[in-house]
Backbone as CSV, one residue per row, in Angstrom:
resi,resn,N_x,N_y,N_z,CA_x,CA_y,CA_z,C_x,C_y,C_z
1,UNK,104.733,128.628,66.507,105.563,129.301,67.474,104.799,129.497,68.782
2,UNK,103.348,129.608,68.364,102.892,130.221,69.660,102.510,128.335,70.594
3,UNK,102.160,127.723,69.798,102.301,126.158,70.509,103.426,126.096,71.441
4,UNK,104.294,125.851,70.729,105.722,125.599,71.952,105.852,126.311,73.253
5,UNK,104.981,127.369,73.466,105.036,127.733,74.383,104.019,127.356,75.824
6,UNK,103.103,126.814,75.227,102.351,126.228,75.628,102.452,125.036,76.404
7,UNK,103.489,123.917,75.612,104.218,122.622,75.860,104.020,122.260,77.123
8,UNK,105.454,123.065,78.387,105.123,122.905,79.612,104.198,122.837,80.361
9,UNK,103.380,123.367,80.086,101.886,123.768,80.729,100.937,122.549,80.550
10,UNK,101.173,121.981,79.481,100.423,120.753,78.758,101.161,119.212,79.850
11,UNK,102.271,119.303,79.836,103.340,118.324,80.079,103.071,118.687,82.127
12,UNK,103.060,119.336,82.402,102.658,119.736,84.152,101.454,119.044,84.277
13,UNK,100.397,119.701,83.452,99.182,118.882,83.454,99.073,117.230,83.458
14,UNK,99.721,116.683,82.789,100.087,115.742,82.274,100.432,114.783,83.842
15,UNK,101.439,115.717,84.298,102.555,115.129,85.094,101.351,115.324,86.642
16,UNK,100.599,116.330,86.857,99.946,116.414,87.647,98.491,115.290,87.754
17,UNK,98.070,114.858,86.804,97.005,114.055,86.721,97.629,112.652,87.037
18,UNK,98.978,112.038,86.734,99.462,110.816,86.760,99.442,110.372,88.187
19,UNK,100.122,111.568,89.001,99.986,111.520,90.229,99.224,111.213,91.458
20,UNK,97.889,112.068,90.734,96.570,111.727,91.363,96.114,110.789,91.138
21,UNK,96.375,109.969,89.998,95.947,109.075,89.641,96.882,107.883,90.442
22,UNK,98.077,107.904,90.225,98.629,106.788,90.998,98.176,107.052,92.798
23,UNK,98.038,107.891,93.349,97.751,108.318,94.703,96.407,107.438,95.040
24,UNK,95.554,107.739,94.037,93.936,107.326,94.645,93.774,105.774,93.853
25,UNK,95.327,105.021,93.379,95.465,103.277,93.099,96.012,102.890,94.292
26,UNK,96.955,103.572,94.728,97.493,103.239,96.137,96.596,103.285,97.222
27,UNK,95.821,104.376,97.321,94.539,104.640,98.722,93.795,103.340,98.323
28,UNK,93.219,102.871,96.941,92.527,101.693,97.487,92.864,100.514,97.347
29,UNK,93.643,100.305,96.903,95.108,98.979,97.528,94.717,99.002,98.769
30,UNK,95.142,99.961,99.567,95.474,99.825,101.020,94.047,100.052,101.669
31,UNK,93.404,100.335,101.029,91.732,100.647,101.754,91.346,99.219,103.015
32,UNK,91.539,98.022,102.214,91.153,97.113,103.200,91.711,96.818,104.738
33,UNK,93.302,97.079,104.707,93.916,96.907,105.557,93.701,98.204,106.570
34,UNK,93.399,99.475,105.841,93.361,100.369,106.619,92.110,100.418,107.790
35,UNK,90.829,99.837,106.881,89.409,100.015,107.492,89.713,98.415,108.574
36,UNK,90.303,97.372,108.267,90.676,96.703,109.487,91.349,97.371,110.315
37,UNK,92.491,98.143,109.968,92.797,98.542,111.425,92.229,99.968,112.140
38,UNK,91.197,100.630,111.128,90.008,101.630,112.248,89.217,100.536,112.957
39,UNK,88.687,99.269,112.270,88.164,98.487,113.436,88.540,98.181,114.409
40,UNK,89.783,97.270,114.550,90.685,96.565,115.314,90.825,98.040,116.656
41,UNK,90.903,99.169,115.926,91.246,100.709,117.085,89.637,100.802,117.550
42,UNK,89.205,100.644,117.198,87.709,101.014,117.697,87.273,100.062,118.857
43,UNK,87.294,98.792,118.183,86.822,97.894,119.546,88.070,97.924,120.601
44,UNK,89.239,97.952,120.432,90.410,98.525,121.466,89.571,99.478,122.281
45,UNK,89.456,100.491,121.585,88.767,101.354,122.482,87.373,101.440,123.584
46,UNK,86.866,100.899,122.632,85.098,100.491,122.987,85.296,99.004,124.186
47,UNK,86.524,98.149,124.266,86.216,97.474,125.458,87.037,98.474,126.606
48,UNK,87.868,98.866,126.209,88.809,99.612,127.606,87.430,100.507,128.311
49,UNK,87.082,101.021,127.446,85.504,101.974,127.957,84.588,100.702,128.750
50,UNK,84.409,99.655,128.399,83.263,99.043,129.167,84.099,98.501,129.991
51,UNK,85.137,98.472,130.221,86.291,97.748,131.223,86.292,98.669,132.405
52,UNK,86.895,100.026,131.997,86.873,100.970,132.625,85.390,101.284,133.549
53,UNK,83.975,100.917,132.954,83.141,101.791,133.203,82.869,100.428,134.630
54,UNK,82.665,98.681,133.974,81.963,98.064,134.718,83.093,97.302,135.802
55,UNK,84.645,97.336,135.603,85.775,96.463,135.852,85.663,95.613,135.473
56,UNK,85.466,94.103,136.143,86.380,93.094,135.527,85.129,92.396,134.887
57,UNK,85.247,91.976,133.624,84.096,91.336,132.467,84.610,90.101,132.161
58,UNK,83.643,89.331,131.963,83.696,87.616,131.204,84.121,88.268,129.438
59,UNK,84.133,87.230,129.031,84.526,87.232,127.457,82.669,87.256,126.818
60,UNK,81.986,86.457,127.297,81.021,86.531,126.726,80.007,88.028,127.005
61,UNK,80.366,88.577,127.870,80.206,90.256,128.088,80.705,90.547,127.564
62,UNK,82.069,90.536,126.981,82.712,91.392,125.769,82.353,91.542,125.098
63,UNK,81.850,89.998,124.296,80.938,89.783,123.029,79.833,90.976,122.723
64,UNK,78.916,91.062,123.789,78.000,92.080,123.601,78.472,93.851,123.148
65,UNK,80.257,94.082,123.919,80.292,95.729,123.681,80.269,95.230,122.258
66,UNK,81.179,94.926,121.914,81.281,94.739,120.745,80.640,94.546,118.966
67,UNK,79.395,93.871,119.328,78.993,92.946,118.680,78.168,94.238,117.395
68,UNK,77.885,95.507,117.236,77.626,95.745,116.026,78.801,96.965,115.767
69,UNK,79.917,96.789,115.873,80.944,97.535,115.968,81.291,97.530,114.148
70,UNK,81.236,98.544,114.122,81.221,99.298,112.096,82.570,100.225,111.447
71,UNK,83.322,100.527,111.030,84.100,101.323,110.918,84.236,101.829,108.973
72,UNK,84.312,103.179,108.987,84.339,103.711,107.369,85.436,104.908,107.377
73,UNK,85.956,104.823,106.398,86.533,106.466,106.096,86.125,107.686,105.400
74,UNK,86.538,108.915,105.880,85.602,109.784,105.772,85.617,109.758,104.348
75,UNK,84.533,110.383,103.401,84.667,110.663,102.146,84.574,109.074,101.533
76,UNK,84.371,107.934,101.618,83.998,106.696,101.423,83.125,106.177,101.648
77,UNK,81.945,105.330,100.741,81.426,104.536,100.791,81.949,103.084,101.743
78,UNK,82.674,102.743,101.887,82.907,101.786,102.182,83.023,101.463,103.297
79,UNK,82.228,100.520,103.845,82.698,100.572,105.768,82.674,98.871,106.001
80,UNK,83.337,98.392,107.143,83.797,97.379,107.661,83.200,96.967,108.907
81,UNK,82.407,96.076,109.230,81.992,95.807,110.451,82.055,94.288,111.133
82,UNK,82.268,94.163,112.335,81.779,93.084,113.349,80.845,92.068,112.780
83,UNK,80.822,91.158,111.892,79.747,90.312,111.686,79.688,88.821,112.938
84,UNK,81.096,88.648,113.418,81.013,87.327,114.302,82.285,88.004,115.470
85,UNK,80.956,88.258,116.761,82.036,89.326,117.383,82.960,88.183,118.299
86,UNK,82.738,86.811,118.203,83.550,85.822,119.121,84.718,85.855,118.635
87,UNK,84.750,85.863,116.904,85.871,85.747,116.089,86.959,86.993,116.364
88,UNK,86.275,88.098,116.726,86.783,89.141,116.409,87.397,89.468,117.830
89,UNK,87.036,89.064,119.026,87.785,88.776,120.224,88.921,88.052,120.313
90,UNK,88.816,86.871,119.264,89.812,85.668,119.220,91.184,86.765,119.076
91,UNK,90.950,87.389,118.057,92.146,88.505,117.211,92.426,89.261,118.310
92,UNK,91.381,90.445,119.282,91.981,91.472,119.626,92.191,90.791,121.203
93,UNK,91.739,89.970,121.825,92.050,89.929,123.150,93.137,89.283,123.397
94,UNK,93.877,88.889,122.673,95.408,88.522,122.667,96.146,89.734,122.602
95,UNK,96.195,90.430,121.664,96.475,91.714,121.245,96.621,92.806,122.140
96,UNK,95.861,92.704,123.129,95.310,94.053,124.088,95.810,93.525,125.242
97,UNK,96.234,91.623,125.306,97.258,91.414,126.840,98.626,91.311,126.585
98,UNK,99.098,91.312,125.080,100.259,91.663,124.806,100.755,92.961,124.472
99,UNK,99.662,93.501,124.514,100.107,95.506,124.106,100.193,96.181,126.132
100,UNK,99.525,94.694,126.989,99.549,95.374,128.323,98.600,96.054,128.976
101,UNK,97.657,96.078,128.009,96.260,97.057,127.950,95.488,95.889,129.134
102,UNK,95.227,95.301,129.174,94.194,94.602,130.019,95.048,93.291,130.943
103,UNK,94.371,92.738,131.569,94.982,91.506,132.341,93.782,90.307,132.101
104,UNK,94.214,89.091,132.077,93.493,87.883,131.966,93.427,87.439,133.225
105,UNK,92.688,87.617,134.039,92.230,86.727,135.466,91.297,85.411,135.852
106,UNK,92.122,84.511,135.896,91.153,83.088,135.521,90.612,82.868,137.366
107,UNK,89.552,83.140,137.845,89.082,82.526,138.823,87.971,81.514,139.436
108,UNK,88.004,80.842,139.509,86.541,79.324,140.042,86.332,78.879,138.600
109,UNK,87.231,78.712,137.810,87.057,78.483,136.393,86.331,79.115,135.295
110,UNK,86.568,80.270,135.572,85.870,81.279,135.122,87.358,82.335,134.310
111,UNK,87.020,83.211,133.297,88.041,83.694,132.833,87.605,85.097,132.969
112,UNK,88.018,85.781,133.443,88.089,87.616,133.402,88.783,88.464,133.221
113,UNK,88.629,89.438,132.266,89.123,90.738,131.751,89.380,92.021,132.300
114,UNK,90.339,92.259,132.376,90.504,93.836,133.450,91.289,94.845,132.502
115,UNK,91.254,96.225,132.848,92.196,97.180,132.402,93.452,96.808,133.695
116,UNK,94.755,96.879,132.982,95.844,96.766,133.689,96.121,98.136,134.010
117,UNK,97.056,97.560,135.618,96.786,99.128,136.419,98.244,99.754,136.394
């Protein structure tokens, strides 16, 4: 008699652990895609800053803000970084003249990067 009363309490528990458990299968499912896109936001950020600071930059100056650029989430081991920062321009500097963020200025055959005004 005195069991059955217990039941719910057992069955909450139950129902509360499944949860957490499916929660932290889903967080690292999505772990990879997420720590790409703290990177992908980071170097966004980190060229508008050297854009902003020096104006208009070559691509191979980009290369350099860039080039040991790292990203992790808090409470994780796990972090994501810049290993081939040419590659990693290929991705975001398309990205950043179709989001409007910067301008492509080709002059004396030369290609240059600006924050758009």
């Amino acid at each position: 008699m005195y069991v059955l009363q217990y039941i719910p309490y057992v069955l909450l528990f139950a129902v509360a652990t499944a949860l957490i458990y499916a929660w932290g299968l889903w967080r690292t499912q999505k772990q990879k895609q997420d720590l790409s896109n703290l990177l992908s936001s980071k170097g966004v950020s980190r060229i508008r800053k050297a854009l902003r600071k020096n104006g208009q930059m070559t691509r191979k100056e980009l290369e350099t803000v860039v080039k040991d650029l790292s990203a992790g989430q808090p409470f994780s081991s796990e972090r994501m970084g810049v290993t081939d920062s040419r590659q990693f321009l290929d991705s975001l500097l398309p990205y950043m003249i179709r989001q409007h963020l910067i301008t492509e200025i080709k002059e004396s055959n030369k290609i240059y990067y600006s924050l758009r005004k």
